[in-house]
Protein backbone atom coordinates (compact mmCIF):
# COMPACT_ATOMS: atom_id res chain seq x y z
CA UNK A 1 0.00 0.00 0.00
CA UNK A 2 3.01 2.29 0.22
CA UNK A 3 2.88 2.78 -3.55
CA UNK A 4 -0.50 4.49 -3.24
CA UNK A 5 0.77 7.12 -0.80
CA UNK A 6 1.75 9.52 -3.59
CA UNK A 7 -0.79 11.96 -5.04
CA UNK A 8 -0.12 10.77 -8.60
CA UNK A 9 -0.78 7.15 -7.66
CA UNK A 10 -4.04 8.09 -5.93
CA UNK A 11 -5.09 10.15 -8.96
CA UNK A 12 -4.38 7.29 -11.39
CA UNK A 13 -6.24 4.93 -9.08
CA UNK A 14 -9.31 7.16 -9.13
CA UNK A 15 -9.16 7.39 -12.94
CA UNK A 16 -8.82 3.63 -13.18
CA UNK A 17 -11.82 3.05 -10.91
CA UNK A 18 -13.94 5.42 -13.02
CA UNK A 19 -12.99 3.57 -16.21
CA UNK A 20 -13.67 0.15 -14.70
CA UNK A 21 -17.00 1.27 -13.20
CA UNK A 22 -17.98 2.87 -16.52
CA UNK A 23 -17.11 -0.30 -18.41
CA UNK A 24 -19.03 -2.54 -16.00
CA UNK A 25 -22.04 -0.23 -16.14
CA UNK A 26 -21.90 -0.11 -19.94
CA UNK A 27 -21.73 -3.89 -20.30
CA UNK A 28 -24.57 -4.32 -17.80
CA UNK A 29 -26.74 -1.78 -19.63
CA UNK A 30 -26.04 -3.46 -22.95
CA UNK A 31 -26.95 -6.92 -21.66
CA UNK A 32 -30.16 -5.66 -20.03
CA UNK A 33 -31.25 -3.80 -23.17
CA UNK A 34 -30.34 -6.79 -25.36
CA UNK A 35 -32.44 -9.10 -23.17
CA UNK A 36 -35.39 -6.71 -23.28
CA UNK A 37 -35.03 -6.35 -27.04
CA UNK A 38 -35.20 -10.12 -27.55
CA UNK A 39 -38.30 -10.36 -25.38
CA UNK A 40 -40.11 -7.75 -27.46
CA UNK A 41 -41.22 -8.89 -30.88
CA UNK A 42 -41.03 -5.50 -32.57
CA UNK A 43 -38.74 -4.97 -35.53
CA UNK A 44 -39.13 -1.18 -35.31
CA UNK A 45 -37.09 -1.09 -32.08
CA UNK A 46 -33.38 -0.78 -32.95
CA UNK A 47 -30.88 -3.31 -31.66
CA UNK A 48 -28.95 -2.05 -28.63
CA UNK A 49 -25.50 -0.70 -29.42
CA UNK A 50 -22.65 -2.00 -27.28
CA UNK A 51 -20.39 0.96 -28.13
CA UNK A 52 -23.09 3.50 -27.36
CA UNK A 53 -23.88 1.93 -24.00
CA UNK A 54 -20.22 1.64 -23.12
CA UNK A 55 -19.47 5.23 -24.13
CA UNK A 56 -22.41 6.73 -22.22
CA UNK A 57 -21.60 4.72 -19.11
CA UNK A 58 -17.95 5.76 -19.09
CA UNK A 59 -18.99 9.43 -19.57
CA UNK A 60 -21.47 9.11 -16.70
CA UNK A 61 -18.76 7.59 -14.51
CA UNK A 62 -16.41 10.51 -15.23
CA UNK A 63 -19.21 12.94 -14.26
CA UNK A 64 -19.31 11.56 -10.71
CA UNK A 65 -16.64 14.00 -9.39
CA UNK A 66 -18.83 16.84 -10.67
CA UNK A 67 -21.85 15.30 -8.95
CA UNK A 68 -19.87 14.96 -5.70
CA UNK A 69 -19.00 18.63 -5.99
CA UNK A 70 -22.69 19.49 -6.28
CA UNK A 71 -23.57 17.61 -3.09
CA UNK A 72 -20.40 18.91 -1.37
CA UNK A 73 -19.10 15.43 -0.59
CA UNK A 74 -15.59 14.98 0.86
CA UNK A 75 -15.09 11.52 -0.64
CA UNK A 76 -12.47 12.59 -3.19
CA UNK A 77 -10.76 14.83 -0.65
CA UNK A 78 -10.40 11.91 1.73
CA UNK A 79 -9.09 9.66 -1.04
CA UNK A 80 -6.38 12.16 -1.95
CA UNK A 81 -5.44 12.79 1.68
CA UNK A 82 -3.27 10.70 4.00
CA UNK A 83 -6.18 9.72 6.23
CA UNK A 84 -6.64 6.06 7.10
CA UNK A 85 -10.19 6.03 5.72
CA UNK A 86 -9.07 6.72 2.14
CA UNK A 87 -9.52 3.12 1.03
CA UNK A 88 -13.07 2.98 2.37
CA UNK A 89 -13.82 6.28 0.61
CA UNK A 90 -12.38 4.85 -2.60
CA UNK A 91 -14.86 1.96 -2.45
CA UNK A 92 -17.69 4.41 -1.85
CA UNK A 93 -16.50 6.43 -4.83
CA UNK A 94 -16.42 3.28 -6.96
CA UNK A 95 -20.01 2.57 -5.93
CA UNK A 96 -21.06 6.07 -6.99
CA UNK A 97 -19.39 5.55 -10.37
CA UNK A 98 -21.02 2.17 -10.83
CA UNK A 99 -24.50 3.49 -10.09
CA UNK A 100 -23.97 6.48 -12.38
CA UNK A 101 -22.70 4.21 -15.17
CA UNK A 102 -25.65 1.86 -14.85
CA UNK A 103 -28.14 4.77 -14.94
CA UNK A 104 -26.10 6.65 -17.54
CA UNK A 105 -28.92 8.26 -19.53
CA UNK A 106 -30.84 9.67 -16.58
CA UNK A 107 -27.66 10.58 -14.68
CA UNK A 108 -26.17 12.53 -17.59
CA UNK A 109 -29.53 14.27 -18.16
CA UNK A 110 -29.77 15.22 -14.48
CA UNK A 111 -26.22 16.62 -14.38
CA UNK A 112 -26.80 18.54 -17.61
CA UNK A 113 -30.01 20.09 -16.27
CA UNK A 114 -28.22 21.07 -13.07
CA UNK A 115 -25.42 22.78 -15.01
CA UNK A 116 -27.90 24.64 -17.22
CA UNK A 117 -29.83 25.88 -14.16
CA UNK A 118 -26.59 27.03 -12.56
CA UNK A 119 -25.59 28.83 -15.76
CA UNK A 120 -28.97 30.57 -15.96
CA UNK A 121 -28.74 31.56 -12.29
CA UNK A 122 -25.21 32.87 -12.79
CA UNK A 123 -26.40 34.89 -15.79
CA UNK A 124 -29.30 36.35 -13.80
CA UNK A 125 -26.97 37.22 -10.92
CA UNK A 126 -24.56 38.88 -13.35
CA UNK A 127 -27.41 40.94 -14.84
CA UNK A 128 -28.57 41.92 -11.35
CA UNK A 129 -25.01 42.94 -10.47
CA UNK A 130 -24.80 45.09 -13.62
CA UNK A 131 -28.14 46.73 -12.80
CA UNK A 132 -27.04 47.42 -9.23
CA UNK A 133 -23.72 48.80 -10.45
CA UNK A 134 -25.49 51.06 -12.94
CA UNK A 135 -27.95 52.24 -10.30
CA UNK A 136 -25.09 52.89 -7.87
CA UNK A 137 -23.30 54.85 -10.56
CA UNK A 138 -26.40 56.97 -11.15
CA UNK A 139 -26.89 57.55 -7.43
CA UNK A 140 -23.25 58.56 -6.95
CA UNK A 141 -23.47 60.89 -9.95
CA UNK A 142 -26.65 62.46 -8.58
CA UNK A 143 -25.10 62.81 -5.13
CA UNK A 144 -22.05 64.56 -6.55
CA UNK A 145 -24.34 66.77 -8.59
CA UNK A 146 -26.39 67.61 -5.51
CA UNK A 147 -23.22 68.50 -3.58
CA UNK A 148 -22.13 70.75 -6.43
CA UNK A 149 -25.55 72.40 -6.47
CA UNK A 150 -25.45 72.92 -2.70
CA UNK A 151 -22.11 74.69 -3.10
CA UNK A 152 -23.59 76.88 -5.83
CA UNK A 153 -26.57 77.74 -3.61
CA UNK A 154 -24.28 78.62 -0.71
CA UNK A 155 -22.19 80.85 -2.96
CA UNK A 156 -25.28 82.63 -4.27
CA UNK A 157 -26.69 83.13 -0.77
CA UNK A 158 -23.37 84.50 0.45
CA UNK A 159 -23.19 86.98 -2.40
CA UNK A 160 -26.09 89.03 -0.90
CA UNK A 161 -28.06 89.20 -4.09
CA UNK A 162 -30.95 91.62 -4.34
CA UNK A 163 -34.41 90.28 -3.81
CA UNK A 164 -35.95 88.73 -6.91
CA UNK A 165 -39.38 90.04 -7.89
CA UNK A 166 -41.25 86.90 -8.80
CA UNK A 167 -43.91 87.06 -11.45
CA UNK A 168 -47.21 85.28 -10.86
CA UNK A 169 -46.31 82.36 -13.16
CA UNK A 170 -42.91 82.03 -11.49
CA UNK A 171 -44.49 81.99 -8.05
CA UNK A 172 -47.00 79.35 -9.16
CA UNK A 173 -44.28 77.10 -10.58
CA UNK A 174 -42.09 77.53 -7.48
CA UNK A 175 -45.05 76.55 -5.31
CA UNK A 176 -45.48 73.43 -7.45
CA UNK A 177 -41.79 72.61 -6.99
CA UNK A 178 -42.14 73.27 -3.26
CA UNK A 179 -44.86 70.62 -2.99
CA UNK A 180 -42.15 67.97 -3.36
CA UNK A 181 -38.88 69.81 -2.64
CA UNK A 182 -36.72 66.70 -2.44
CA UNK A 183 -37.81 65.34 -5.82
CA UNK A 184 -36.79 66.18 -9.34
CA UNK A 185 -39.98 67.11 -11.12
CA UNK A 186 -40.98 66.73 -14.73
CA UNK A 187 -42.76 69.45 -16.70
CA UNK A 188 -45.92 67.32 -16.72
CA UNK A 189 -45.86 66.86 -12.95
CA UNK A 190 -45.30 70.56 -12.34
CA UNK A 191 -48.12 71.52 -14.73
CA UNK A 192 -50.41 69.05 -12.93
CA UNK A 193 -49.69 70.69 -9.54
CA UNK A 194 -50.16 74.20 -10.99
CA UNK A 195 -53.52 73.23 -12.43
CA UNK A 196 -54.62 71.62 -9.14
CA UNK A 197 -53.69 74.74 -7.18
CA UNK A 198 -56.44 76.64 -9.02
CA UNK A 199 -54.78 80.01 -8.36
CA UNK A 200 -54.61 80.92 -12.02
CA UNK A 201 -54.84 79.38 -15.44
CA UNK A 202 -51.51 78.61 -17.07
CA UNK A 203 -51.23 76.91 -20.47
CA UNK A 204 -49.04 73.83 -20.45
CA UNK A 205 -46.78 75.39 -23.07
CA UNK A 206 -45.92 78.24 -20.67
CA UNK A 207 -44.55 75.98 -17.92
CA UNK A 208 -41.27 75.21 -19.69
CA UNK A 209 -40.35 78.88 -20.40
CA UNK A 210 -41.14 79.80 -16.79
CA UNK A 211 -38.93 76.97 -15.55
CA UNK A 212 -36.13 78.14 -17.83
CA UNK A 213 -36.42 81.65 -16.38
CA UNK A 214 -36.22 80.26 -12.85
CA UNK A 215 -33.11 78.28 -13.78
CA UNK A 216 -31.57 81.41 -15.31
CA UNK A 217 -32.18 83.35 -12.09
CA UNK A 218 -30.77 80.59 -9.90
CA UNK A 219 -34.14 79.77 -8.38
CA UNK A 220 -34.27 76.27 -9.84
CA UNK A 221 -31.90 73.69 -11.28
CA UNK A 222 -32.46 71.53 -14.33
CA UNK A 223 -31.28 67.93 -14.65
CA UNK A 224 -31.16 65.45 -17.49
CA UNK A 225 -32.32 62.06 -16.25
CA UNK A 226 -29.81 59.23 -16.78
CA UNK A 227 -32.70 56.80 -17.09
CA UNK A 228 -34.92 58.28 -19.78
CA UNK A 229 -33.06 61.44 -20.88
CA UNK A 230 -35.92 63.80 -19.90
CA UNK A 231 -35.27 67.18 -18.28
CA UNK A 232 -36.36 67.47 -14.65
CA UNK A 233 -36.36 70.42 -12.27
CA UNK A 234 -35.77 71.06 -8.60
CA UNK A 235 -36.03 74.25 -6.57
CA UNK A 236 -32.79 75.67 -5.16
CA UNK A 237 -32.33 77.01 -1.65
CA UNK A 238 -32.41 80.51 -3.09
CA UNK A 239 -35.70 79.69 -4.81
CA UNK A 240 -37.15 78.49 -1.51
CA UNK A 241 -36.02 81.70 0.23
CA UNK A 242 -37.50 83.93 -2.48
CA UNK A 243 -40.76 81.99 -2.49
CA UNK A 244 -41.17 82.36 1.27
CA UNK A 245 -40.29 86.05 0.98
CA UNK A 246 -42.88 86.51 -1.76
CA UNK A 247 -45.54 84.75 0.26
CA UNK A 248 -44.72 86.86 3.33
CA UNK A 249 -44.90 89.99 1.18
CA UNK A 250 -41.43 91.22 2.12
Tab-separated table of C-alpha atoms in Angstrom, residues 5 19 34:
chain	number	residue	atom	x	y	z
A	5	UNK	CA	0.768	7.121	-0.802
A	19	UNK	CA	-12.991	3.567	-16.211
A	34	UNK	CA	-30.345	-6.791	-25.363
